[in-house]
mmCIF file with all atom_site columns, C-alpha atoms in Angstrom:
data_model
loop_
_atom_site.group_PDB
_atom_site.id
_atom_site.type_symbol
_atom_site.label_atom_id
_atom_site.label_alt_id
_atom_site.label_comp_id
_atom_site.label_asym_id
_atom_site.label_entity_id
_atom_site.label_seq_id
_atom_site.pdbx_PDB_ins_code
_atom_site.Cartn_x
_atom_site.Cartn_y
_atom_site.Cartn_z
_atom_site.occupancy
_atom_site.B_iso_or_equiv
_atom_site.pdbx_formal_charge
_atom_site.auth_seq_id
_atom_site.auth_comp_id
_atom_site.auth_asym_id
_atom_site.auth_atom_id
_atom_site.pdbx_PDB_model_num
ATOM 1   C CA . GLY A 1 1   ? 0.013   0.026  -0.126  1.00 0.00 ? 28  GLY A CA 1
ATOM 2   C CA . THR A 1 2   ? 1.036   3.644  0.028   1.00 0.00 ? 29  THR A CA 1
ATOM 3   C CA . LEU A 1 3   ? 1.482   5.698  3.081   1.00 0.00 ? 30  LEU A CA 1
ATOM 4   C CA . LEU A 1 4   ? 2.659   9.132  3.614   1.00 0.00 ? 31  LEU A CA 1
ATOM 5   C CA . SER A 1 5   ? 6.229   9.691  4.865   1.00 0.00 ? 32  SER A CA 1
ATOM 6   C CA . PHE A 1 6   ? 8.030   13.063 5.661   1.00 0.00 ? 33  PHE A CA 1
ATOM 7   C CA . CYS A 1 7   ? 11.444  13.168 3.867   1.00 0.00 ? 34  CYS A CA 1
ATOM 8   C CA . GLY A 1 8   ? 14.656  15.317 4.337   1.00 0.00 ? 35  GLY A CA 1
ATOM 9   C CA . ASP A 1 9   ? 13.962  17.591 7.329   1.00 0.00 ? 36  ASP A CA 1
ATOM 10  C CA . TYR A 1 10  ? 10.321  16.843 8.347   1.00 0.00 ? 37  TYR A CA 1
ATOM 11  C CA . GLU A 1 11  ? 9.968   20.720 8.069   1.00 0.00 ? 38  GLU A CA 1
ATOM 12  C CA . SER A 1 12  ? 8.395   20.993 4.434   1.00 0.00 ? 39  SER A CA 1
ATOM 13  C CA . ALA A 1 13  ? 8.390   18.131 2.119   1.00 0.00 ? 40  ALA A CA 1
ATOM 14  C CA . ILE A 1 14  ? 5.710   15.416 1.647   1.00 0.00 ? 41  ILE A CA 1
ATOM 15  C CA . CYS A 1 15  ? 6.205   12.432 -0.476  1.00 0.00 ? 42  CYS A CA 1
ATOM 16  C CA . ALA A 1 16  ? 4.356   9.335  -1.260  1.00 0.00 ? 43  ALA A CA 1
ATOM 17  C CA . PHE A 1 17  ? 6.437   5.913  -0.745  1.00 0.00 ? 44  PHE A CA 1
ATOM 18  C CA . ASP A 1 18  ? 5.280   2.166  -1.252  1.00 0.00 ? 45  ASP A CA 1
ATOM 19  C CA . SER A 1 19  ? 5.861   0.849  2.271   1.00 0.00 ? 46  SER A CA 1
ATOM 20  C CA . GLY A 1 20  ? 7.604   -2.143 0.948   1.00 0.00 ? 47  GLY A CA 1
ATOM 21  C CA . GLN A 1 21  ? 10.266  0.350  -0.945  1.00 0.00 ? 48  GLN A CA 1
ATOM 22  C CA . ILE A 1 22  ? 10.909  2.148  2.466   1.00 0.00 ? 49  ILE A CA 1
ATOM 23  C CA . TYR A 1 23  ? 11.662  -1.292 4.074   1.00 0.00 ? 50  TYR A CA 1
ATOM 24  C CA . ARG A 1 24  ? 13.754  -2.511 1.203   1.00 0.00 ? 51  ARG A CA 1
ATOM 25  C CA . SER A 1 25  ? 15.688  0.866  1.060   1.00 0.00 ? 52  SER A CA 1
ATOM 26  C CA . ARG A 1 26  ? 16.453  0.858  4.791   1.00 0.00 ? 53  ARG A CA 1
ATOM 27  C CA . ASN A 1 27  ? 17.173  -2.809 5.015   1.00 0.00 ? 54  ASN A CA 1
ATOM 28  C CA . ARG A 1 28  ? 18.724  -4.047 1.320   1.00 0.00 ? 55  ARG A CA 1
ATOM 29  C CA . GLY A 1 29  ? 20.066  -1.029 -0.329  1.00 0.00 ? 56  GLY A CA 1
ATOM 30  C CA . PHE A 1 30  ? 17.327  -0.790 -2.575  1.00 0.00 ? 57  PHE A CA 1
ATOM 31  C CA . LYS A 1 31  ? 17.802  1.659  -5.078  1.00 0.00 ? 58  LYS A CA 1
ATOM 32  C CA . PRO A 1 32  ? 14.600  2.872  -6.877  1.00 0.00 ? 59  PRO A CA 1
ATOM 33  C CA . GLY A 1 33  ? 14.054  2.859  -10.689 1.00 0.00 ? 60  GLY A CA 1
ATOM 34  C CA . LYS A 1 34  ? 12.150  5.326  -12.670 1.00 0.00 ? 61  LYS A CA 1
ATOM 35  C CA . ASN A 1 35  ? 9.164   3.552  -12.367 1.00 0.00 ? 62  ASN A CA 1
ATOM 36  C CA . ASP A 1 36  ? 9.294   3.471  -8.643  1.00 0.00 ? 63  ASP A CA 1
ATOM 37  C CA . SER A 1 37  ? 7.297   5.898  -6.314  1.00 0.00 ? 64  SER A CA 1
ATOM 38  C CA . ALA A 1 38  ? 10.755  6.526  -4.233  1.00 0.00 ? 65  ALA A CA 1
ATOM 39  C CA . TYR A 1 39  ? 12.573  7.944  -7.144  1.00 0.00 ? 66  TYR A CA 1
ATOM 40  C CA . ALA A 1 40  ? 13.563  11.529 -6.489  1.00 0.00 ? 67  ALA A CA 1
ATOM 41  C CA . GLU A 1 41  ? 12.731  12.967 -9.680  1.00 0.00 ? 68  GLU A CA 1
ATOM 42  C CA . SER A 1 42  ? 9.166   11.963 -9.766  1.00 0.00 ? 69  SER A CA 1
ATOM 43  C CA . MET A 1 43  ? 8.672   13.578 -6.250  1.00 0.00 ? 70  MET A CA 1
ATOM 44  C CA . GLU A 1 44  ? 6.890   16.835 -5.397  1.00 0.00 ? 71  GLU A CA 1
ATOM 45  C CA . ILE A 1 45  ? 7.881   19.142 -2.855  1.00 0.00 ? 72  ILE A CA 1
ATOM 46  C CA . ARG A 1 46  ? 5.331   20.737 -1.136  1.00 0.00 ? 73  ARG A CA 1
ATOM 47  C CA . ASN A 1 47  ? 4.519   22.218 2.245   1.00 0.00 ? 74  ASN A CA 1
ATOM 48  C CA . ALA A 1 48  ? 2.856   19.268 4.362   1.00 0.00 ? 75  ALA A CA 1
ATOM 49  C CA . HIS A 1 49  ? 0.937   21.484 6.727   1.00 0.00 ? 76  HIS A CA 1
ATOM 50  C CA . PRO A 1 50  ? -2.166  22.180 4.239   1.00 0.00 ? 77  PRO A CA 1
ATOM 51  C CA . LEU A 1 51  ? -2.198  18.430 3.083   1.00 0.00 ? 78  LEU A CA 1
ATOM 52  C CA . LEU A 1 52  ? -2.310  17.213 6.742   1.00 0.00 ? 79  LEU A CA 1
ATOM 53  C CA . LEU A 1 53  ? -4.765  19.341 8.108   1.00 0.00 ? 80  LEU A CA 1
ATOM 54  C CA . GLU A 1 54  ? -7.124  18.838 5.002   1.00 0.00 ? 81  GLU A CA 1
ATOM 55  C CA . SER A 1 55  ? -6.683  15.177 5.575   1.00 0.00 ? 82  SER A CA 1
ATOM 56  C CA . ALA A 1 56  ? -7.374  15.671 9.667   1.00 0.00 ? 83  ALA A CA 1
ATOM 57  C CA . LYS A 1 57  ? -10.614 17.170 8.711   1.00 0.00 ? 84  LYS A CA 1
ATOM 58  C CA . ARG A 1 58  ? -11.607 13.586 7.735   1.00 0.00 ? 85  ARG A CA 1
ATOM 59  C CA . THR A 1 59  ? -10.718 11.624 10.695  1.00 0.00 ? 86  THR A CA 1
ATOM 60  C CA . SER A 1 60  ? -11.102 11.680 14.134  1.00 0.00 ? 87  SER A CA 1
ATOM 61  C CA . ILE A 1 61  ? -7.526  10.071 14.860  1.00 0.00 ? 88  ILE A CA 1
ATOM 62  C CA . PHE A 1 62  ? -4.386  11.688 13.925  1.00 0.00 ? 89  PHE A CA 1
ATOM 63  C CA . MET A 1 63  ? -1.225  9.907  14.214  1.00 0.00 ? 90  MET A CA 1
ATOM 64  C CA . ILE A 1 64  ? 2.010   11.209 13.760  1.00 0.00 ? 91  ILE A CA 1
ATOM 65  C CA . SER A 1 65  ? 5.394   9.370  14.398  1.00 0.00 ? 92  SER A CA 1
ATOM 66  C CA . GLU A 1 66  ? 9.020   10.672 15.076  1.00 0.00 ? 93  GLU A CA 1
ATOM 67  C CA . GLU A 1 67  ? 12.399  8.949  14.878  1.00 0.00 ? 94  GLU A CA 1
ATOM 68  C CA . HIS A 1 68  ? 12.856  9.782  18.824  1.00 0.00 ? 95  HIS A CA 1
ATOM 69  C CA . HIS A 1 69  ? 16.947  10.367 17.952  1.00 0.00 ? 96  HIS A CA 1
ATOM 70  C CA . VAL A 1 70  ? 16.089  12.994 16.096  1.00 0.00 ? 97  VAL A CA 1
ATOM 71  C CA . PRO A 1 71  ? 14.110  15.731 18.507  1.00 0.00 ? 98  PRO A CA 1
ATOM 72  C CA . LYS A 1 72  ? 13.645  18.771 16.257  1.00 0.00 ? 99  LYS A CA 1
ATOM 73  C CA . GLN A 1 73  ? 11.015  16.375 14.523  1.00 0.00 ? 100 GLN A CA 1
ATOM 74  C CA . ARG A 1 74  ? 8.598   17.361 17.495  1.00 0.00 ? 101 ARG A CA 1
ATOM 75  C CA . MET A 1 75  ? 8.563   20.972 16.420  1.00 0.00 ? 102 MET A CA 1
ATOM 76  C CA . PHE A 1 76  ? 6.778   19.618 13.307  1.00 0.00 ? 103 PHE A CA 1
ATOM 77  C CA . THR A 1 77  ? 4.192   17.749 15.364  1.00 0.00 ? 104 THR A CA 1
ATOM 78  C CA . TYR A 1 78  ? 4.348   21.438 17.738  1.00 0.00 ? 105 TYR A CA 1
ATOM 79  C CA . SER A 1 79  ? 3.457   23.413 14.468  1.00 0.00 ? 106 SER A CA 1
ATOM 80  C CA . LEU A 1 80  ? 0.675   21.318 13.693  1.00 0.00 ? 107 LEU A CA 1
ATOM 81  C CA . LEU A 1 81  ? -1.181  21.472 17.204  1.00 0.00 ? 108 LEU A CA 1
ATOM 82  C CA . LYS A 1 82  ? -2.875  24.906 16.664  1.00 0.00 ? 109 LYS A CA 1
ATOM 83  C CA . GLY A 1 83  ? -4.213  23.949 13.325  1.00 0.00 ? 110 GLY A CA 1
ATOM 84  C CA . LEU A 1 84  ? -5.400  20.515 14.785  1.00 0.00 ? 111 LEU A CA 1
ATOM 85  C CA . PHE A 1 85  ? -6.982  21.701 17.736  1.00 0.00 ? 112 PHE A CA 1
ATOM 86  C CA . SER A 1 86  ? -9.029  24.299 15.642  1.00 0.00 ? 113 SER A CA 1
ATOM 87  C CA . LEU A 1 87  ? -10.187 21.153 13.975  1.00 0.00 ? 114 LEU A CA 1
ATOM 88  C CA . GLY A 1 88  ? -11.632 19.750 17.073  1.00 0.00 ? 115 GLY A CA 1
ATOM 89  C CA . TYR A 1 89  ? -8.670  17.741 17.996  1.00 0.00 ? 116 TYR A CA 1
ATOM 90  C CA . ARG A 1 90  ? -8.829  17.506 22.180  1.00 0.00 ? 117 ARG A CA 1
ATOM 91  C CA . PHE A 1 91  ? -6.177  14.624 23.291  1.00 0.00 ? 118 PHE A CA 1
ATOM 92  C CA . LEU A 1 92  ? -2.739  14.505 22.762  1.00 0.00 ? 119 LEU A CA 1
ATOM 93  C CA . ALA A 1 93  ? -1.309  10.941 23.438  1.00 0.00 ? 120 ALA A CA 1
ATOM 94  C CA . LEU A 1 94  ? 2.355   10.792 23.718  1.00 0.00 ? 121 LEU A CA 1
ATOM 95  C CA . GLU A 1 95  ? 4.566   7.595  23.608  1.00 0.00 ? 122 GLU A CA 1
ATOM 96  C CA . ALA A 1 96  ? 7.397   7.291  26.603  1.00 0.00 ? 123 ALA A CA 1
ATOM 97  C CA . LEU A 1 97  ? 5.208   9.212  29.360  1.00 0.00 ? 124 LEU A CA 1
ATOM 98  C CA . ASN A 1 98  ? 4.728   7.945  32.651  1.00 0.00 ? 125 ASN A CA 1
ATOM 99  C CA . ILE A 1 99  ? 0.831   7.238  32.976  1.00 0.00 ? 126 ILE A CA 1
ATOM 100 C CA . ASP A 1 100 ? 0.957   7.722  36.684  1.00 0.00 ? 127 ASP A CA 1
ATOM 101 C CA . SER A 1 101 ? 2.822   11.315 36.368  1.00 0.00 ? 128 SER A CA 1
ATOM 102 C CA . ILE A 1 102 ? 0.426   12.866 33.862  1.00 0.00 ? 129 ILE A CA 1
ATOM 103 C CA . SER A 1 103 ? -2.446  13.737 36.952  1.00 0.00 ? 130 SER A CA 1
ATOM 104 C CA . SER A 1 104 ? 0.079   16.182 38.480  1.00 0.00 ? 131 SER A CA 1
ATOM 105 C CA . PHE A 1 105 ? 1.189   17.695 35.150  1.00 0.00 ? 132 PHE A CA 1
ATOM 106 C CA . SER A 1 106 ? -1.440  20.729 35.460  1.00 0.00 ? 133 SER A CA 1
ATOM 107 C CA . LYS A 1 107 ? -0.299  21.194 38.999  1.00 0.00 ? 134 LYS A CA 1
ATOM 108 C CA . ILE A 1 108 ? 3.586   20.984 38.462  1.00 0.00 ? 135 ILE A CA 1
ATOM 109 C CA . GLY A 1 109 ? 4.437   21.666 34.991  1.00 0.00 ? 136 GLY A CA 1
ATOM 110 C CA . VAL A 1 110 ? 6.565   19.206 32.766  1.00 0.00 ? 137 VAL A CA 1
ATOM 111 C CA . THR A 1 111 ? 9.193   17.290 34.805  1.00 0.00 ? 138 THR A CA 1
ATOM 112 C CA . ALA A 1 112 ? 11.760  14.978 34.017  1.00 0.00 ? 139 ALA A CA 1
ATOM 113 C CA . LYS A 1 113 ? 10.207  12.239 36.024  1.00 0.00 ? 140 LYS A CA 1
ATOM 114 C CA . MET A 1 114 ? 7.249   12.593 33.502  1.00 0.00 ? 141 MET A CA 1
ATOM 115 C CA . GLY A 1 115 ? 8.827   10.133 31.166  1.00 0.00 ? 142 GLY A CA 1
ATOM 116 C CA . TYR A 1 116 ? 11.798  9.223  29.045  1.00 0.00 ? 143 TYR A CA 1
ATOM 117 C CA . TYR A 1 117 ? 11.576  12.251 26.685  1.00 0.00 ? 144 TYR A CA 1
ATOM 118 C CA . THR A 1 118 ? 10.438  14.931 28.789  1.00 0.00 ? 145 THR A CA 1
ATOM 119 C CA . ASN A 1 119 ? 13.637  16.064 29.585  1.00 0.00 ? 146 ASN A CA 1
ATOM 120 C CA . GLU A 1 120 ? 14.423  16.904 26.223  1.00 0.00 ? 147 GLU A CA 1
ATOM 121 C CA . PRO A 1 121 ? 13.487  20.684 25.318  1.00 0.00 ? 148 PRO A CA 1
ATOM 122 C CA . ASN A 1 122 ? 11.333  20.013 22.350  1.00 0.00 ? 149 ASN A CA 1
ATOM 123 C CA . MET A 1 123 ? 9.237   17.269 23.943  1.00 0.00 ? 150 MET A CA 1
ATOM 124 C CA . ALA A 1 124 ? 8.888   19.655 26.829  1.00 0.00 ? 151 ALA A CA 1
ATOM 125 C CA . ASN A 1 125 ? 7.689   22.300 24.758  1.00 0.00 ? 152 ASN A CA 1
ATOM 126 C CA . LEU A 1 126 ? 5.444   20.138 22.996  1.00 0.00 ? 153 LEU A CA 1
ATOM 127 C CA . ILE A 1 127 ? 3.551   19.138 25.939  1.00 0.00 ? 154 ILE A CA 1
ATOM 128 C CA . ARG A 1 128 ? 3.462   22.710 27.297  1.00 0.00 ? 155 ARG A CA 1
ATOM 129 C CA . TYR A 1 129 ? 2.087   24.255 24.111  1.00 0.00 ? 156 TYR A CA 1
ATOM 130 C CA . ALA A 1 130 ? -0.400  21.581 23.788  1.00 0.00 ? 157 ALA A CA 1
ATOM 131 C CA . HIS A 1 131 ? -1.535  21.974 27.579  1.00 0.00 ? 158 HIS A CA 1
ATOM 132 C CA . LYS A 1 132 ? -1.688  25.790 26.795  1.00 0.00 ? 159 LYS A CA 1
ATOM 133 C CA . LEU A 1 133 ? -3.820  25.348 23.545  1.00 0.00 ? 160 LEU A CA 1
ATOM 134 C CA . GLY A 1 134 ? -6.254  23.184 25.690  1.00 0.00 ? 161 GLY A CA 1
ATOM 135 C CA . PHE A 1 135 ? -5.292  19.506 24.622  1.00 0.00 ? 162 PHE A CA 1
ATOM 136 C CA . THR A 1 136 ? -5.665  16.756 27.354  1.00 0.00 ? 163 THR A CA 1
ATOM 137 C CA . ILE A 1 137 ? -2.242  15.227 27.832  1.00 0.00 ? 164 ILE A CA 1
ATOM 138 C CA . VAL A 1 138 ? -2.441  11.491 27.952  1.00 0.00 ? 165 VAL A CA 1
ATOM 139 C CA . GLY A 1 139 ? 0.477   8.791  28.200  1.00 0.00 ? 166 GLY A CA 1
ATOM 140 C CA . TYR A 1 140 ? 0.092   5.319  27.061  1.00 0.00 ? 167 TYR A CA 1
ATOM 141 C CA . ASP A 1 141 ? 3.197   3.636  27.363  1.00 0.00 ? 168 ASP A CA 1
ATOM 142 C CA . CYS A 1 142 ? 4.441   1.091  29.681  1.00 0.00 ? 169 CYS A CA 1
ATOM 143 C CA . THR A 1 143 ? 7.693   2.327  31.523  1.00 0.00 ? 170 THR A CA 1
ATOM 144 C CA . ASN A 1 144 ? 8.485   -0.751 33.412  1.00 0.00 ? 171 ASN A CA 1
ATOM 145 C CA . CYS A 1 145 ? 7.537   -3.390 30.734  1.00 0.00 ? 172 CYS A CA 1
ATOM 146 C CA . ARG A 1 146 ? 10.043  -6.593 30.813  1.00 0.00 ? 173 ARG A CA 1
ATOM 147 C CA . SER A 1 147 ? 9.903   -7.228 27.011  1.00 0.00 ? 174 SER A CA 1
ATOM 148 C CA . ILE A 1 148 ? 9.185   -5.418 23.641  1.00 0.00 ? 175 ILE A CA 1
ATOM 149 C CA . GLN A 1 149 ? 6.249   -7.626 22.910  1.00 0.00 ? 176 GLN A CA 1
ATOM 150 C CA . GLU A 1 150 ? 4.646   -6.521 26.615  1.00 0.00 ? 177 GLU A CA 1
ATOM 151 C CA . ARG A 1 151 ? 5.211   -2.941 26.127  1.00 0.00 ? 178 ARG A CA 1
ATOM 152 C CA . GLU A 1 152 ? 3.361   -3.133 22.339  1.00 0.00 ? 179 GLU A CA 1
ATOM 153 C CA . ASN A 1 153 ? 0.309   -4.629 24.061  1.00 0.00 ? 180 ASN A CA 1
ATOM 154 C CA . TYR A 1 154 ? 0.440   -2.423 26.887  1.00 0.00 ? 181 TYR A CA 1
ATOM 155 C CA . ALA A 1 155 ? 0.720   0.570  24.742  1.00 0.00 ? 182 ALA A CA 1
ATOM 156 C CA . ALA A 1 156 ? -2.093  -0.721 22.260  1.00 0.00 ? 183 ALA A CA 1
ATOM 157 C CA . SER A 1 157 ? -4.559  -1.793 25.278  1.00 0.00 ? 184 SER A CA 1
ATOM 158 C CA . ASN A 1 158 ? -4.111  1.879  26.736  1.00 0.00 ? 185 ASN A CA 1
ATOM 159 C CA . LEU A 1 159 ? -4.770  3.452  23.490  1.00 0.00 ? 186 LEU A CA 1
ATOM 160 C CA . GLY A 1 160 ? -7.747  1.418  22.807  1.00 0.00 ? 187 GLY A CA 1
ATOM 161 C CA . ALA A 1 161 ? -9.055  2.694  26.319  1.00 0.00 ? 188 ALA A CA 1
ATOM 162 C CA . ILE A 1 162 ? -8.068  6.475  25.444  1.00 0.00 ? 189 ILE A CA 1
ATOM 163 C CA . ILE A 1 163 ? -9.855  6.016  22.409  1.00 0.00 ? 190 ILE A CA 1
ATOM 164 C CA . LYS A 1 164 ? -12.987 4.747  24.116  1.00 0.00 ? 191 LYS A CA 1
ATOM 165 C CA . LYS A 1 165 ? -12.787 6.957  26.822  1.00 0.00 ? 192 LYS A CA 1
ATOM 166 C CA . ALA A 1 166 ? -12.811 10.000 24.272  1.00 0.00 ? 193 ALA A CA 1
ATOM 167 C CA . ARG A 1 167 ? -15.543 8.831  22.402  1.00 0.00 ? 194 ARG A CA 1
ATOM 168 C CA . ASN A 1 168 ? -16.437 11.186 19.634  1.00 0.00 ? 195 ASN A CA 1
ATOM 169 C CA . ARG A 1 169 ? -13.667 13.656 20.510  1.00 0.00 ? 196 ARG A CA 1
ATOM 170 C CA . LYS A 1 170 ? -10.625 13.735 18.264  1.00 0.00 ? 197 LYS A CA 1
ATOM 171 C CA . ILE A 1 171 ? -7.119  12.582 19.186  1.00 0.00 ? 198 ILE A CA 1
ATOM 172 C CA . VAL A 1 172 ? -3.489  13.230 18.251  1.00 0.00 ? 199 VAL A CA 1
ATOM 173 C CA . ILE A 1 173 ? -1.232  10.239 18.527  1.00 0.00 ? 200 ILE A CA 1
ATOM 174 C CA . HIS A 1 174 ? 2.302   11.195 18.749  1.00 0.00 ? 201 HIS A CA 1
ATOM 175 C CA . CYS A 1 175 ? 4.726   8.179  18.615  1.00 0.00 ? 202 CYS A CA 1
ATOM 176 C CA . GLY A 1 176 ? 7.855   6.644  17.558  1.00 0.00 ? 203 GLY A CA 1
ATOM 177 C CA . TYR A 1 177 ? 8.317   4.681  14.198  1.00 0.00 ? 204 TYR A CA 1
#
């Protein structure tokens, strides 16, 4: 199938790639030919914001991922929040947050104890800005799981519960890969 993927610096370009081509290029040195969607000469560089916000009008769940080792990508999500809020999104679900500490957020603000990435300035600013806009911040990750499978199951279960609790309200989910 096709998925939307940000290329370059995540700041203004959007490209359509075949997901199989992404896998092959990362894992087997795949080099696209002229008939492949990942061929650079066939790509059109456009500002991603209008396209994403237009797409967000037609759904109640907006999911955006980052490469955790590239903190500036969080600023791309930051740059979309005001537009998403104006479209009715009210929840921001974040990976790598300690669920138990979220309830104290509105009283004490962002602290390093809130989650794995909250001591990173871009993540802290993302959380602060979302809260200032009026988003309800929710965590869904497992901070003490013993295996990747346990963590994935826990996160999926928590996201399901968040979606159910939100009912007809719109949710932004920010996660890794």
